Short mmCIF file of C-alpha atoms in Angstrom, two decimals:
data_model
loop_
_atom_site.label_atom_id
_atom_site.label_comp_id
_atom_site.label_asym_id
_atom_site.label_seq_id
_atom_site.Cartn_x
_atom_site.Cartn_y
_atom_site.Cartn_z
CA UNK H 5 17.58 -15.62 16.88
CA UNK H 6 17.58 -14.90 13.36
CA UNK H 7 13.68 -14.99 13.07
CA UNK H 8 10.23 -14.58 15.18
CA UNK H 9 8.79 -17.55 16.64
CA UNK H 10 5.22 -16.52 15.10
CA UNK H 11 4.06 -14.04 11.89
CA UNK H 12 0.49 -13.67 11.81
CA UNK H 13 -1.28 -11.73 8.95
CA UNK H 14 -3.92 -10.36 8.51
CA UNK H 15 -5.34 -8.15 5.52
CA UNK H 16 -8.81 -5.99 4.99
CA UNK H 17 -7.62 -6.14 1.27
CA UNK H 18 -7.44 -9.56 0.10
CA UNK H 19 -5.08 -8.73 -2.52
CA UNK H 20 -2.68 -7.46 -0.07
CA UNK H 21 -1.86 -11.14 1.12
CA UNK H 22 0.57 -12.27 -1.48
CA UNK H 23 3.49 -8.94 -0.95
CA UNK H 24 2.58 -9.04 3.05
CA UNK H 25 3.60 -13.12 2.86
CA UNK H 26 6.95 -12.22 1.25
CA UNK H 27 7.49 -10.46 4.54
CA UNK H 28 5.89 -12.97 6.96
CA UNK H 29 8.02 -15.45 5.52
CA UNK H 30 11.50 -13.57 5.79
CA UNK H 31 10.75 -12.97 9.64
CA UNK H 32 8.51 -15.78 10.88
CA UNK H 33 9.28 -19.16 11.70
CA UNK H 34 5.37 -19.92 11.40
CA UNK H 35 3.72 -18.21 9.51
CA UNK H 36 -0.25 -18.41 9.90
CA UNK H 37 -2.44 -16.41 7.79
CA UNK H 38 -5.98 -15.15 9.18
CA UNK H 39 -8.61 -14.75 6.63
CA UNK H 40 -12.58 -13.82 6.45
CA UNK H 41 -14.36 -16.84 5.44
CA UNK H 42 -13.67 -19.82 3.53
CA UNK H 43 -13.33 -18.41 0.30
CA UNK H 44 -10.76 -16.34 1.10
CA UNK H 45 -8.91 -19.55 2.52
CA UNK H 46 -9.43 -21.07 -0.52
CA UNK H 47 -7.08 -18.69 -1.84
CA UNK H 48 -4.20 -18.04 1.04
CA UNK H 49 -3.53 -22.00 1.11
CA UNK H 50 -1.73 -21.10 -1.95
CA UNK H 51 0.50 -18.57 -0.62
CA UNK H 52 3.04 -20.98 1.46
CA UNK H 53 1.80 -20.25 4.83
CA UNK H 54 1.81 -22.95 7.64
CA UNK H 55 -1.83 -22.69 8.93
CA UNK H 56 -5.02 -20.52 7.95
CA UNK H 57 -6.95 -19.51 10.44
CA UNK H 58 -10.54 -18.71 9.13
CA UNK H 59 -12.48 -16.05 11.29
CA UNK H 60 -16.34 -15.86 11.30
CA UNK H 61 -17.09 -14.11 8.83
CA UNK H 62 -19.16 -10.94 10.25
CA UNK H 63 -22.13 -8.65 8.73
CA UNK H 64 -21.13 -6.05 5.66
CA UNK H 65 -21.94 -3.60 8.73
CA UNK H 66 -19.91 -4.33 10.56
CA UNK H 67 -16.40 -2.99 10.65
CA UNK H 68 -12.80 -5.10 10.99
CA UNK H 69 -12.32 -3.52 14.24
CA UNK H 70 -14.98 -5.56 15.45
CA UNK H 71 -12.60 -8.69 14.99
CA UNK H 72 -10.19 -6.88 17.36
CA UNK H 73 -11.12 -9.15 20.82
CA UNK H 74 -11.29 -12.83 18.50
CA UNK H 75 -7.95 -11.53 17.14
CA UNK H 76 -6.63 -10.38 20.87
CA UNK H 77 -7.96 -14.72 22.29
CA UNK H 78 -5.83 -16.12 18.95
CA UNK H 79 -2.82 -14.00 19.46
CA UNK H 80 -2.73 -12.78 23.71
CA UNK H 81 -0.82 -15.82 24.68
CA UNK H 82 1.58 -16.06 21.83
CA UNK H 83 5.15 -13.61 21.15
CA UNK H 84 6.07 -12.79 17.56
CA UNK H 85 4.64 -10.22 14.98
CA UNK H 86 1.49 -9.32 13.60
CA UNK H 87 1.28 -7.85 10.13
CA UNK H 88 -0.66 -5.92 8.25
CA UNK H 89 -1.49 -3.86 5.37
CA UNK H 90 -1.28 0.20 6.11
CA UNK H 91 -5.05 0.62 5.06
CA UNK H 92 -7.29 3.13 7.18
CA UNK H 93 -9.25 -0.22 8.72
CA UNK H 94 -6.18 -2.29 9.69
CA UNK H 95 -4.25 1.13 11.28
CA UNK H 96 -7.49 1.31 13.42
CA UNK H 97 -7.99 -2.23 13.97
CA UNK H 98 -4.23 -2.03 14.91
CA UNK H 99 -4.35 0.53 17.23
CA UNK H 100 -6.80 -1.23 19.11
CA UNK H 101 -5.08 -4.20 19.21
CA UNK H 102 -1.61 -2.24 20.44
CA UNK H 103 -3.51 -1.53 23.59
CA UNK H 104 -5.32 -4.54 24.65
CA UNK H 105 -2.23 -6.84 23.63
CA UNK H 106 0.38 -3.99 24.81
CA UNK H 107 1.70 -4.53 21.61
CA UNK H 108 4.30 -2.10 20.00
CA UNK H 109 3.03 -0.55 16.92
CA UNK H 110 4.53 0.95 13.75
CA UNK H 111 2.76 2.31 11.30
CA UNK H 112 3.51 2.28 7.25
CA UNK H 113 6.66 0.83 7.49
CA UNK H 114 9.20 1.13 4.50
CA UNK H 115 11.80 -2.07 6.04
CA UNK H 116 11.34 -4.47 8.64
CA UNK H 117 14.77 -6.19 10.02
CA UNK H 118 16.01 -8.68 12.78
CA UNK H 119 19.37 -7.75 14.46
CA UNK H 120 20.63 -9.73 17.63
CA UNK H 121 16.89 -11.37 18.61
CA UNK H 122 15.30 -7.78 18.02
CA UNK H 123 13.14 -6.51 15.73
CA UNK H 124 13.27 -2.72 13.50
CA UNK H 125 11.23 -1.03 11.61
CA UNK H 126 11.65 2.10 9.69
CA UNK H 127 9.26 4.37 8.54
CA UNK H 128 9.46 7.80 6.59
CA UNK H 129 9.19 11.11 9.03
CA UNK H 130 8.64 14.93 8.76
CA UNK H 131 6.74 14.31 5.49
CA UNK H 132 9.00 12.43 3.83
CA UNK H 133 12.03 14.07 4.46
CA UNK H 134 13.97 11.42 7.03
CA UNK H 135 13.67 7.83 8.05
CA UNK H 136 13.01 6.86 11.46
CA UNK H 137 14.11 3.00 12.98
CA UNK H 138 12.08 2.59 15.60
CA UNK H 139 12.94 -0.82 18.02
CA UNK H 140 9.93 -2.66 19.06
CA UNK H 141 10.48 -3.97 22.49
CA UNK H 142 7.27 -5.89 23.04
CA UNK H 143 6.63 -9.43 23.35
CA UNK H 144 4.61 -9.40 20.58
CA UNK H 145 4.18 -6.03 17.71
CA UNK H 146 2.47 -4.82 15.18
CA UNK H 147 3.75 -3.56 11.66
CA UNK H 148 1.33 -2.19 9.09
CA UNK H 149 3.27 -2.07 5.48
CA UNK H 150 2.89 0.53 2.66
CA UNK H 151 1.84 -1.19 -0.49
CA UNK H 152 4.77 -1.50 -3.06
CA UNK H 153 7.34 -2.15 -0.14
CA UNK H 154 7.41 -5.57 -0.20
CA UNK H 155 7.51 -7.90 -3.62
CA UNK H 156 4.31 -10.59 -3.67
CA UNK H 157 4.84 -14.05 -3.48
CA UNK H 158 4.30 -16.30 -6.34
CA UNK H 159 1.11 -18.39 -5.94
CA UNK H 160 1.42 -22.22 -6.07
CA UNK H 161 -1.61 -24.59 -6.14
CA UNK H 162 0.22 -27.50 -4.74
CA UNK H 163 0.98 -25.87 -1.00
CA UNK H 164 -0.79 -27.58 1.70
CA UNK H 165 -1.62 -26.39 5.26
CA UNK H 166 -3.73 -26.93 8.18
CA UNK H 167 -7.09 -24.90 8.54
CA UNK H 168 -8.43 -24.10 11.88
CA UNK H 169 -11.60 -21.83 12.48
CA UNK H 170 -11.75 -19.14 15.24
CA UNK H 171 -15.11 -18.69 16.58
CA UNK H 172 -16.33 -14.66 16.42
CA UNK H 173 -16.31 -13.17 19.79
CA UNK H 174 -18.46 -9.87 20.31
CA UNK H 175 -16.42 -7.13 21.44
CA UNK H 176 -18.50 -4.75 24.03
CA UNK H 177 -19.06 -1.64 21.79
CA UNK H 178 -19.25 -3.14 18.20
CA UNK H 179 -19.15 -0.47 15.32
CA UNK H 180 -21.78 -0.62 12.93
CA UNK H 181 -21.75 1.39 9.47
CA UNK H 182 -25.28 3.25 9.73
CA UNK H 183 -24.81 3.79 5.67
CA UNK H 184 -22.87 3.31 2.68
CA UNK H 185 -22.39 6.15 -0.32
CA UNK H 186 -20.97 4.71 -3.16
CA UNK H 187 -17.85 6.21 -4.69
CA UNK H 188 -15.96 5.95 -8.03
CA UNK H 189 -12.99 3.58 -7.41
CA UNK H 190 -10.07 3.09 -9.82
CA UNK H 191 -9.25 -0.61 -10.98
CA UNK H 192 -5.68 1.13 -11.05
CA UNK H 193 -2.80 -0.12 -9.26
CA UNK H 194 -0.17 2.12 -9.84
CA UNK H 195 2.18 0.06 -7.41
CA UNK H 196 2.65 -3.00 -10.09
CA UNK H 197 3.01 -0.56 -13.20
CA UNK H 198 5.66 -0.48 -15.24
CA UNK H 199 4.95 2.58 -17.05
CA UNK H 200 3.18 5.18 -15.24
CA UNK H 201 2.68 9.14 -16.79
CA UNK H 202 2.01 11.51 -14.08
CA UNK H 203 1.01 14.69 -14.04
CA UNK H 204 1.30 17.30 -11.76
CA UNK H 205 -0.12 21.54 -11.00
CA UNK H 206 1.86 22.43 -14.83
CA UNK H 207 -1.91 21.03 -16.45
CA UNK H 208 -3.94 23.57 -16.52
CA UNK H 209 -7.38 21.80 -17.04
CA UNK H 210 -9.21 18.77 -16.38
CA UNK H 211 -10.47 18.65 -19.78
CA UNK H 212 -6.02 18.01 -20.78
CA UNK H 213 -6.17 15.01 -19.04
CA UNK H 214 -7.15 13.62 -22.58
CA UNK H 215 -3.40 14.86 -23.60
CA UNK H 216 -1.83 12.99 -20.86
CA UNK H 217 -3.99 9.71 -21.39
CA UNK H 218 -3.30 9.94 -25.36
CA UNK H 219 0.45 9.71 -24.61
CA UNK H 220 0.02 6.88 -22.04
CA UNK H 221 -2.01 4.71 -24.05
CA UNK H 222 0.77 4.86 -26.42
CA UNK H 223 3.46 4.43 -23.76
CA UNK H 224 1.42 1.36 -22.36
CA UNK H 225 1.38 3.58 -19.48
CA UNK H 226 -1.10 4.39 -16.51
CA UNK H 227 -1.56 7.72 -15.37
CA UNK H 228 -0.70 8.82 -12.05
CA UNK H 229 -0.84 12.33 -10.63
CA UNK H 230 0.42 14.59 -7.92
CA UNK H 231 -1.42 15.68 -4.81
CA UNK H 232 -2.77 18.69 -5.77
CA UNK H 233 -4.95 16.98 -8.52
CA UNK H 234 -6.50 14.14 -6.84
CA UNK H 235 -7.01 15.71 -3.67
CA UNK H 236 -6.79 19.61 -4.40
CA UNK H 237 -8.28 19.79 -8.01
CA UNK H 238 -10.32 16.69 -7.54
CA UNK H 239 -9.18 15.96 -11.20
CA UNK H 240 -8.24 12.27 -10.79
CA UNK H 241 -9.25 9.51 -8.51
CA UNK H 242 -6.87 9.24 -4.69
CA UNK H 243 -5.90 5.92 -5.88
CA UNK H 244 -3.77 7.56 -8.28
CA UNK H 245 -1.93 10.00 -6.45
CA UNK H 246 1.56 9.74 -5.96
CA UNK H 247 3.47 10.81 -3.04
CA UNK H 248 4.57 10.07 0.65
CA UNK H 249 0.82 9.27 1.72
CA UNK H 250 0.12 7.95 -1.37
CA UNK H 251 1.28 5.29 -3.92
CA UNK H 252 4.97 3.63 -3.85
CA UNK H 253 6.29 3.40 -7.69
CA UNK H 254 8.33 0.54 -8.56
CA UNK H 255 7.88 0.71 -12.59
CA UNK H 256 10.29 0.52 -14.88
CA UNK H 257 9.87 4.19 -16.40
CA UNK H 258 8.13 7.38 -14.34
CA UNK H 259 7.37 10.33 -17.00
CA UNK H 260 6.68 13.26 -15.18
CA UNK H 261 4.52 16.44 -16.94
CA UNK H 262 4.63 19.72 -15.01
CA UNK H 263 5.57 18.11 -11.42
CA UNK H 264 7.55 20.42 -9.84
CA UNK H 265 9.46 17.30 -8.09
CA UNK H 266 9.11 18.33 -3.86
CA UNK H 267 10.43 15.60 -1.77
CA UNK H 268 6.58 14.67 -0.68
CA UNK H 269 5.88 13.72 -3.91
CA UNK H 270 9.04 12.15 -4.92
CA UNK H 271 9.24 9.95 -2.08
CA UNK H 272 6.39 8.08 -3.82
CA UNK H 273 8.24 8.27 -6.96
CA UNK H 274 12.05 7.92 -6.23
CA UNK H 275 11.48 3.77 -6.55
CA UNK H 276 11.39 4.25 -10.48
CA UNK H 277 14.14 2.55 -12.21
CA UNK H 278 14.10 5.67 -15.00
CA UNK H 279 12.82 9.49 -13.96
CA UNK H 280 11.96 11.65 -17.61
CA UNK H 281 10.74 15.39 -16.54
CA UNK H 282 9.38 17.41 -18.74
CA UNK H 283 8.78 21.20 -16.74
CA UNK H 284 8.79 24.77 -17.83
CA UNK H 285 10.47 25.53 -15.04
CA UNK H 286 14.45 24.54 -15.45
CA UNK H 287 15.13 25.36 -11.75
CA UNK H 288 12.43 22.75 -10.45
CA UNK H 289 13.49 20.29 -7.73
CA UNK H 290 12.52 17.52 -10.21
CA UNK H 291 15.37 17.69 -12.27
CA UNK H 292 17.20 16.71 -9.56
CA UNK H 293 16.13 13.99 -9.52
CA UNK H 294 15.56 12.93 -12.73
CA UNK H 295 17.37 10.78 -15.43
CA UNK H 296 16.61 12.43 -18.60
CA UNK H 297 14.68 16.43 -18.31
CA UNK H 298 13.20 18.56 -20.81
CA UNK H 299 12.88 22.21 -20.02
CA UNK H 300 9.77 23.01 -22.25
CA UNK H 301 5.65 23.20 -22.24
CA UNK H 302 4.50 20.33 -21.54
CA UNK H 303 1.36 21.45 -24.25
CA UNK H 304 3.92 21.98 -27.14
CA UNK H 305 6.05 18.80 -25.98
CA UNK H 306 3.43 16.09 -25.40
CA UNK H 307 1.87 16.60 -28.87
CA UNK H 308 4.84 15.97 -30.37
CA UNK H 309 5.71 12.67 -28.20
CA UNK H 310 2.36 11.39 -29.31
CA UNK H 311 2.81 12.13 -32.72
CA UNK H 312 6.46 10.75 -33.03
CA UNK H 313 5.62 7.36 -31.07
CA UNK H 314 2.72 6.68 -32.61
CA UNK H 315 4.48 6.71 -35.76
#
């Protein structure tokens, strides 16, 4: 068997359909997409799939685990694989689905693969530091995918599928959000860059973010960071954090400023065609693995990038 009988997918992100389809398509047979509501089936029809299944849409309330028993009657009967994206909501709609389906589950996979009718998945371990290949012996598993892993499909207007509707069944505890605080999001997806700047525990203050944004603007850069600033500092926003629970570069050129380079963070930026490091420090891990380093301040050095490139 050199693919699954059935892929389903199924996204809380709707922009995470097009790179989890590249996947879906490698593995499945048939392929059949499950959206929220008819606009978002507008939109998968173009992504090759053989049929769209369109759940009820339920209340802004509501959470996706609620869809977990109207995904369990689509699915229960049925062997194959369903993916998903390795957000918070579809790891805990997942896990609830791995029990009532007993359903093998891996979570943020880096590689999927079929070998002799079974299925792999690998996934990083001990922060980072090793892979794991775990075989999933169930009729039917689920995969959630780390963003960047997997290259999105191209779109294509002309593709034509079936549409089918799956009525919303109420599962017996529902959870309901009892409020909503809004917080600052970044438009950034440092996943599809292909220049990013980041900058790591070698700035000294927020206010020198300006420095670093100055020399990505001229770059045509964005600006990514380490750990410590997004979630230690609270200097820049998560979705710009770089690391082993964070982003997956795949840009054509990583410029690191005063990142020391440990394996946490580089696992999120090892898929750079091109490493520059610029650190104080000449015995830091990140020269290692680095294309091109620069043992100097990083407040003497980027001044003088900015000025000479913006000549």
């Amino acid at each position: 068997m050199s693919k699954l009988a059935n892929v389903w997918v199924f996204s809380d992100n709707v922009e995470r359909y097009a790179e989890l389809m590249t996947g879906a398509r490698q593995w499945g047979e048939q392929v059949h997409i499950i959206v929220q509501g008819s606009e978002q089936a507008s939109r998968a029809k173009r992504l090759g799939a053989d049929e769209i299944i369109v759940l009820e849409q339920i209340s802004p309330l509501q959470r996706i685990e609620n869809y977990a028993e109207t995904l369990v009657a689509l699915i229960k009967e049925h062997s194959g694989l369903l993916l998903m994206p390795a957000t918070k909501r579809a790891k805990a709609l997942g896990a609830r689905l791995s029990i009532q389906l007993n359903a093998a589950m891996v979570n943020d996979a880096t590689s999927v693969s079929l070998d002799a009718g079974a299925l792999f998945a690998e996934h990083r371990m001990y922060g980072g530091l090793a892979f794991g290949k775990e075989k999933l012996n169930s009729a039917l598993a689920i995969i959630t995918i780390a963003a960047g892993v997997l290259e999105p499909v191209e779109e294509n207007r002309e593709n034509s599928c079936p549409v089918t509707s799956a009525t919303y069944i109420t599962p017996h505890h529902e959870v309901i959000c009892q409020e909503r605080r809004t917080k600052p999001l970044s438009s950034v997806d440092l996943s599809k860059a292909k220049r990013v700047v980041g900058v790591g525990r070698g700035l000294v203050a927020q206010d020198d973010l300006q420095m670093v944004h100055n020399l990505a603007a001229v770059l045509g850069a964005e600006v990514g960071c380490s750990r410590p600033i997004a979630e230690g500092e609270n200097w820049m926003e998560r979705e710009r954090y770089i690391g082993v629970s964070g982003v997956l570069l795949k840009s054509d050129l990583y410029l690191t400023l005063g990142i020391s380079g440990q394996i946490q963070h580089m696992v999120g930026g090892n898929g750079a065609k091109i490493i520059v490091a610029i650190n104080k420090d000449k015995k830091a891990p990140i020269f290692n693995y680095a294309d091109y380093g620069l043992v100097g301040d990083i407040y003497k050095v980027v001044p003088a990038l900015i000025e000479q490139l913006s000549r």
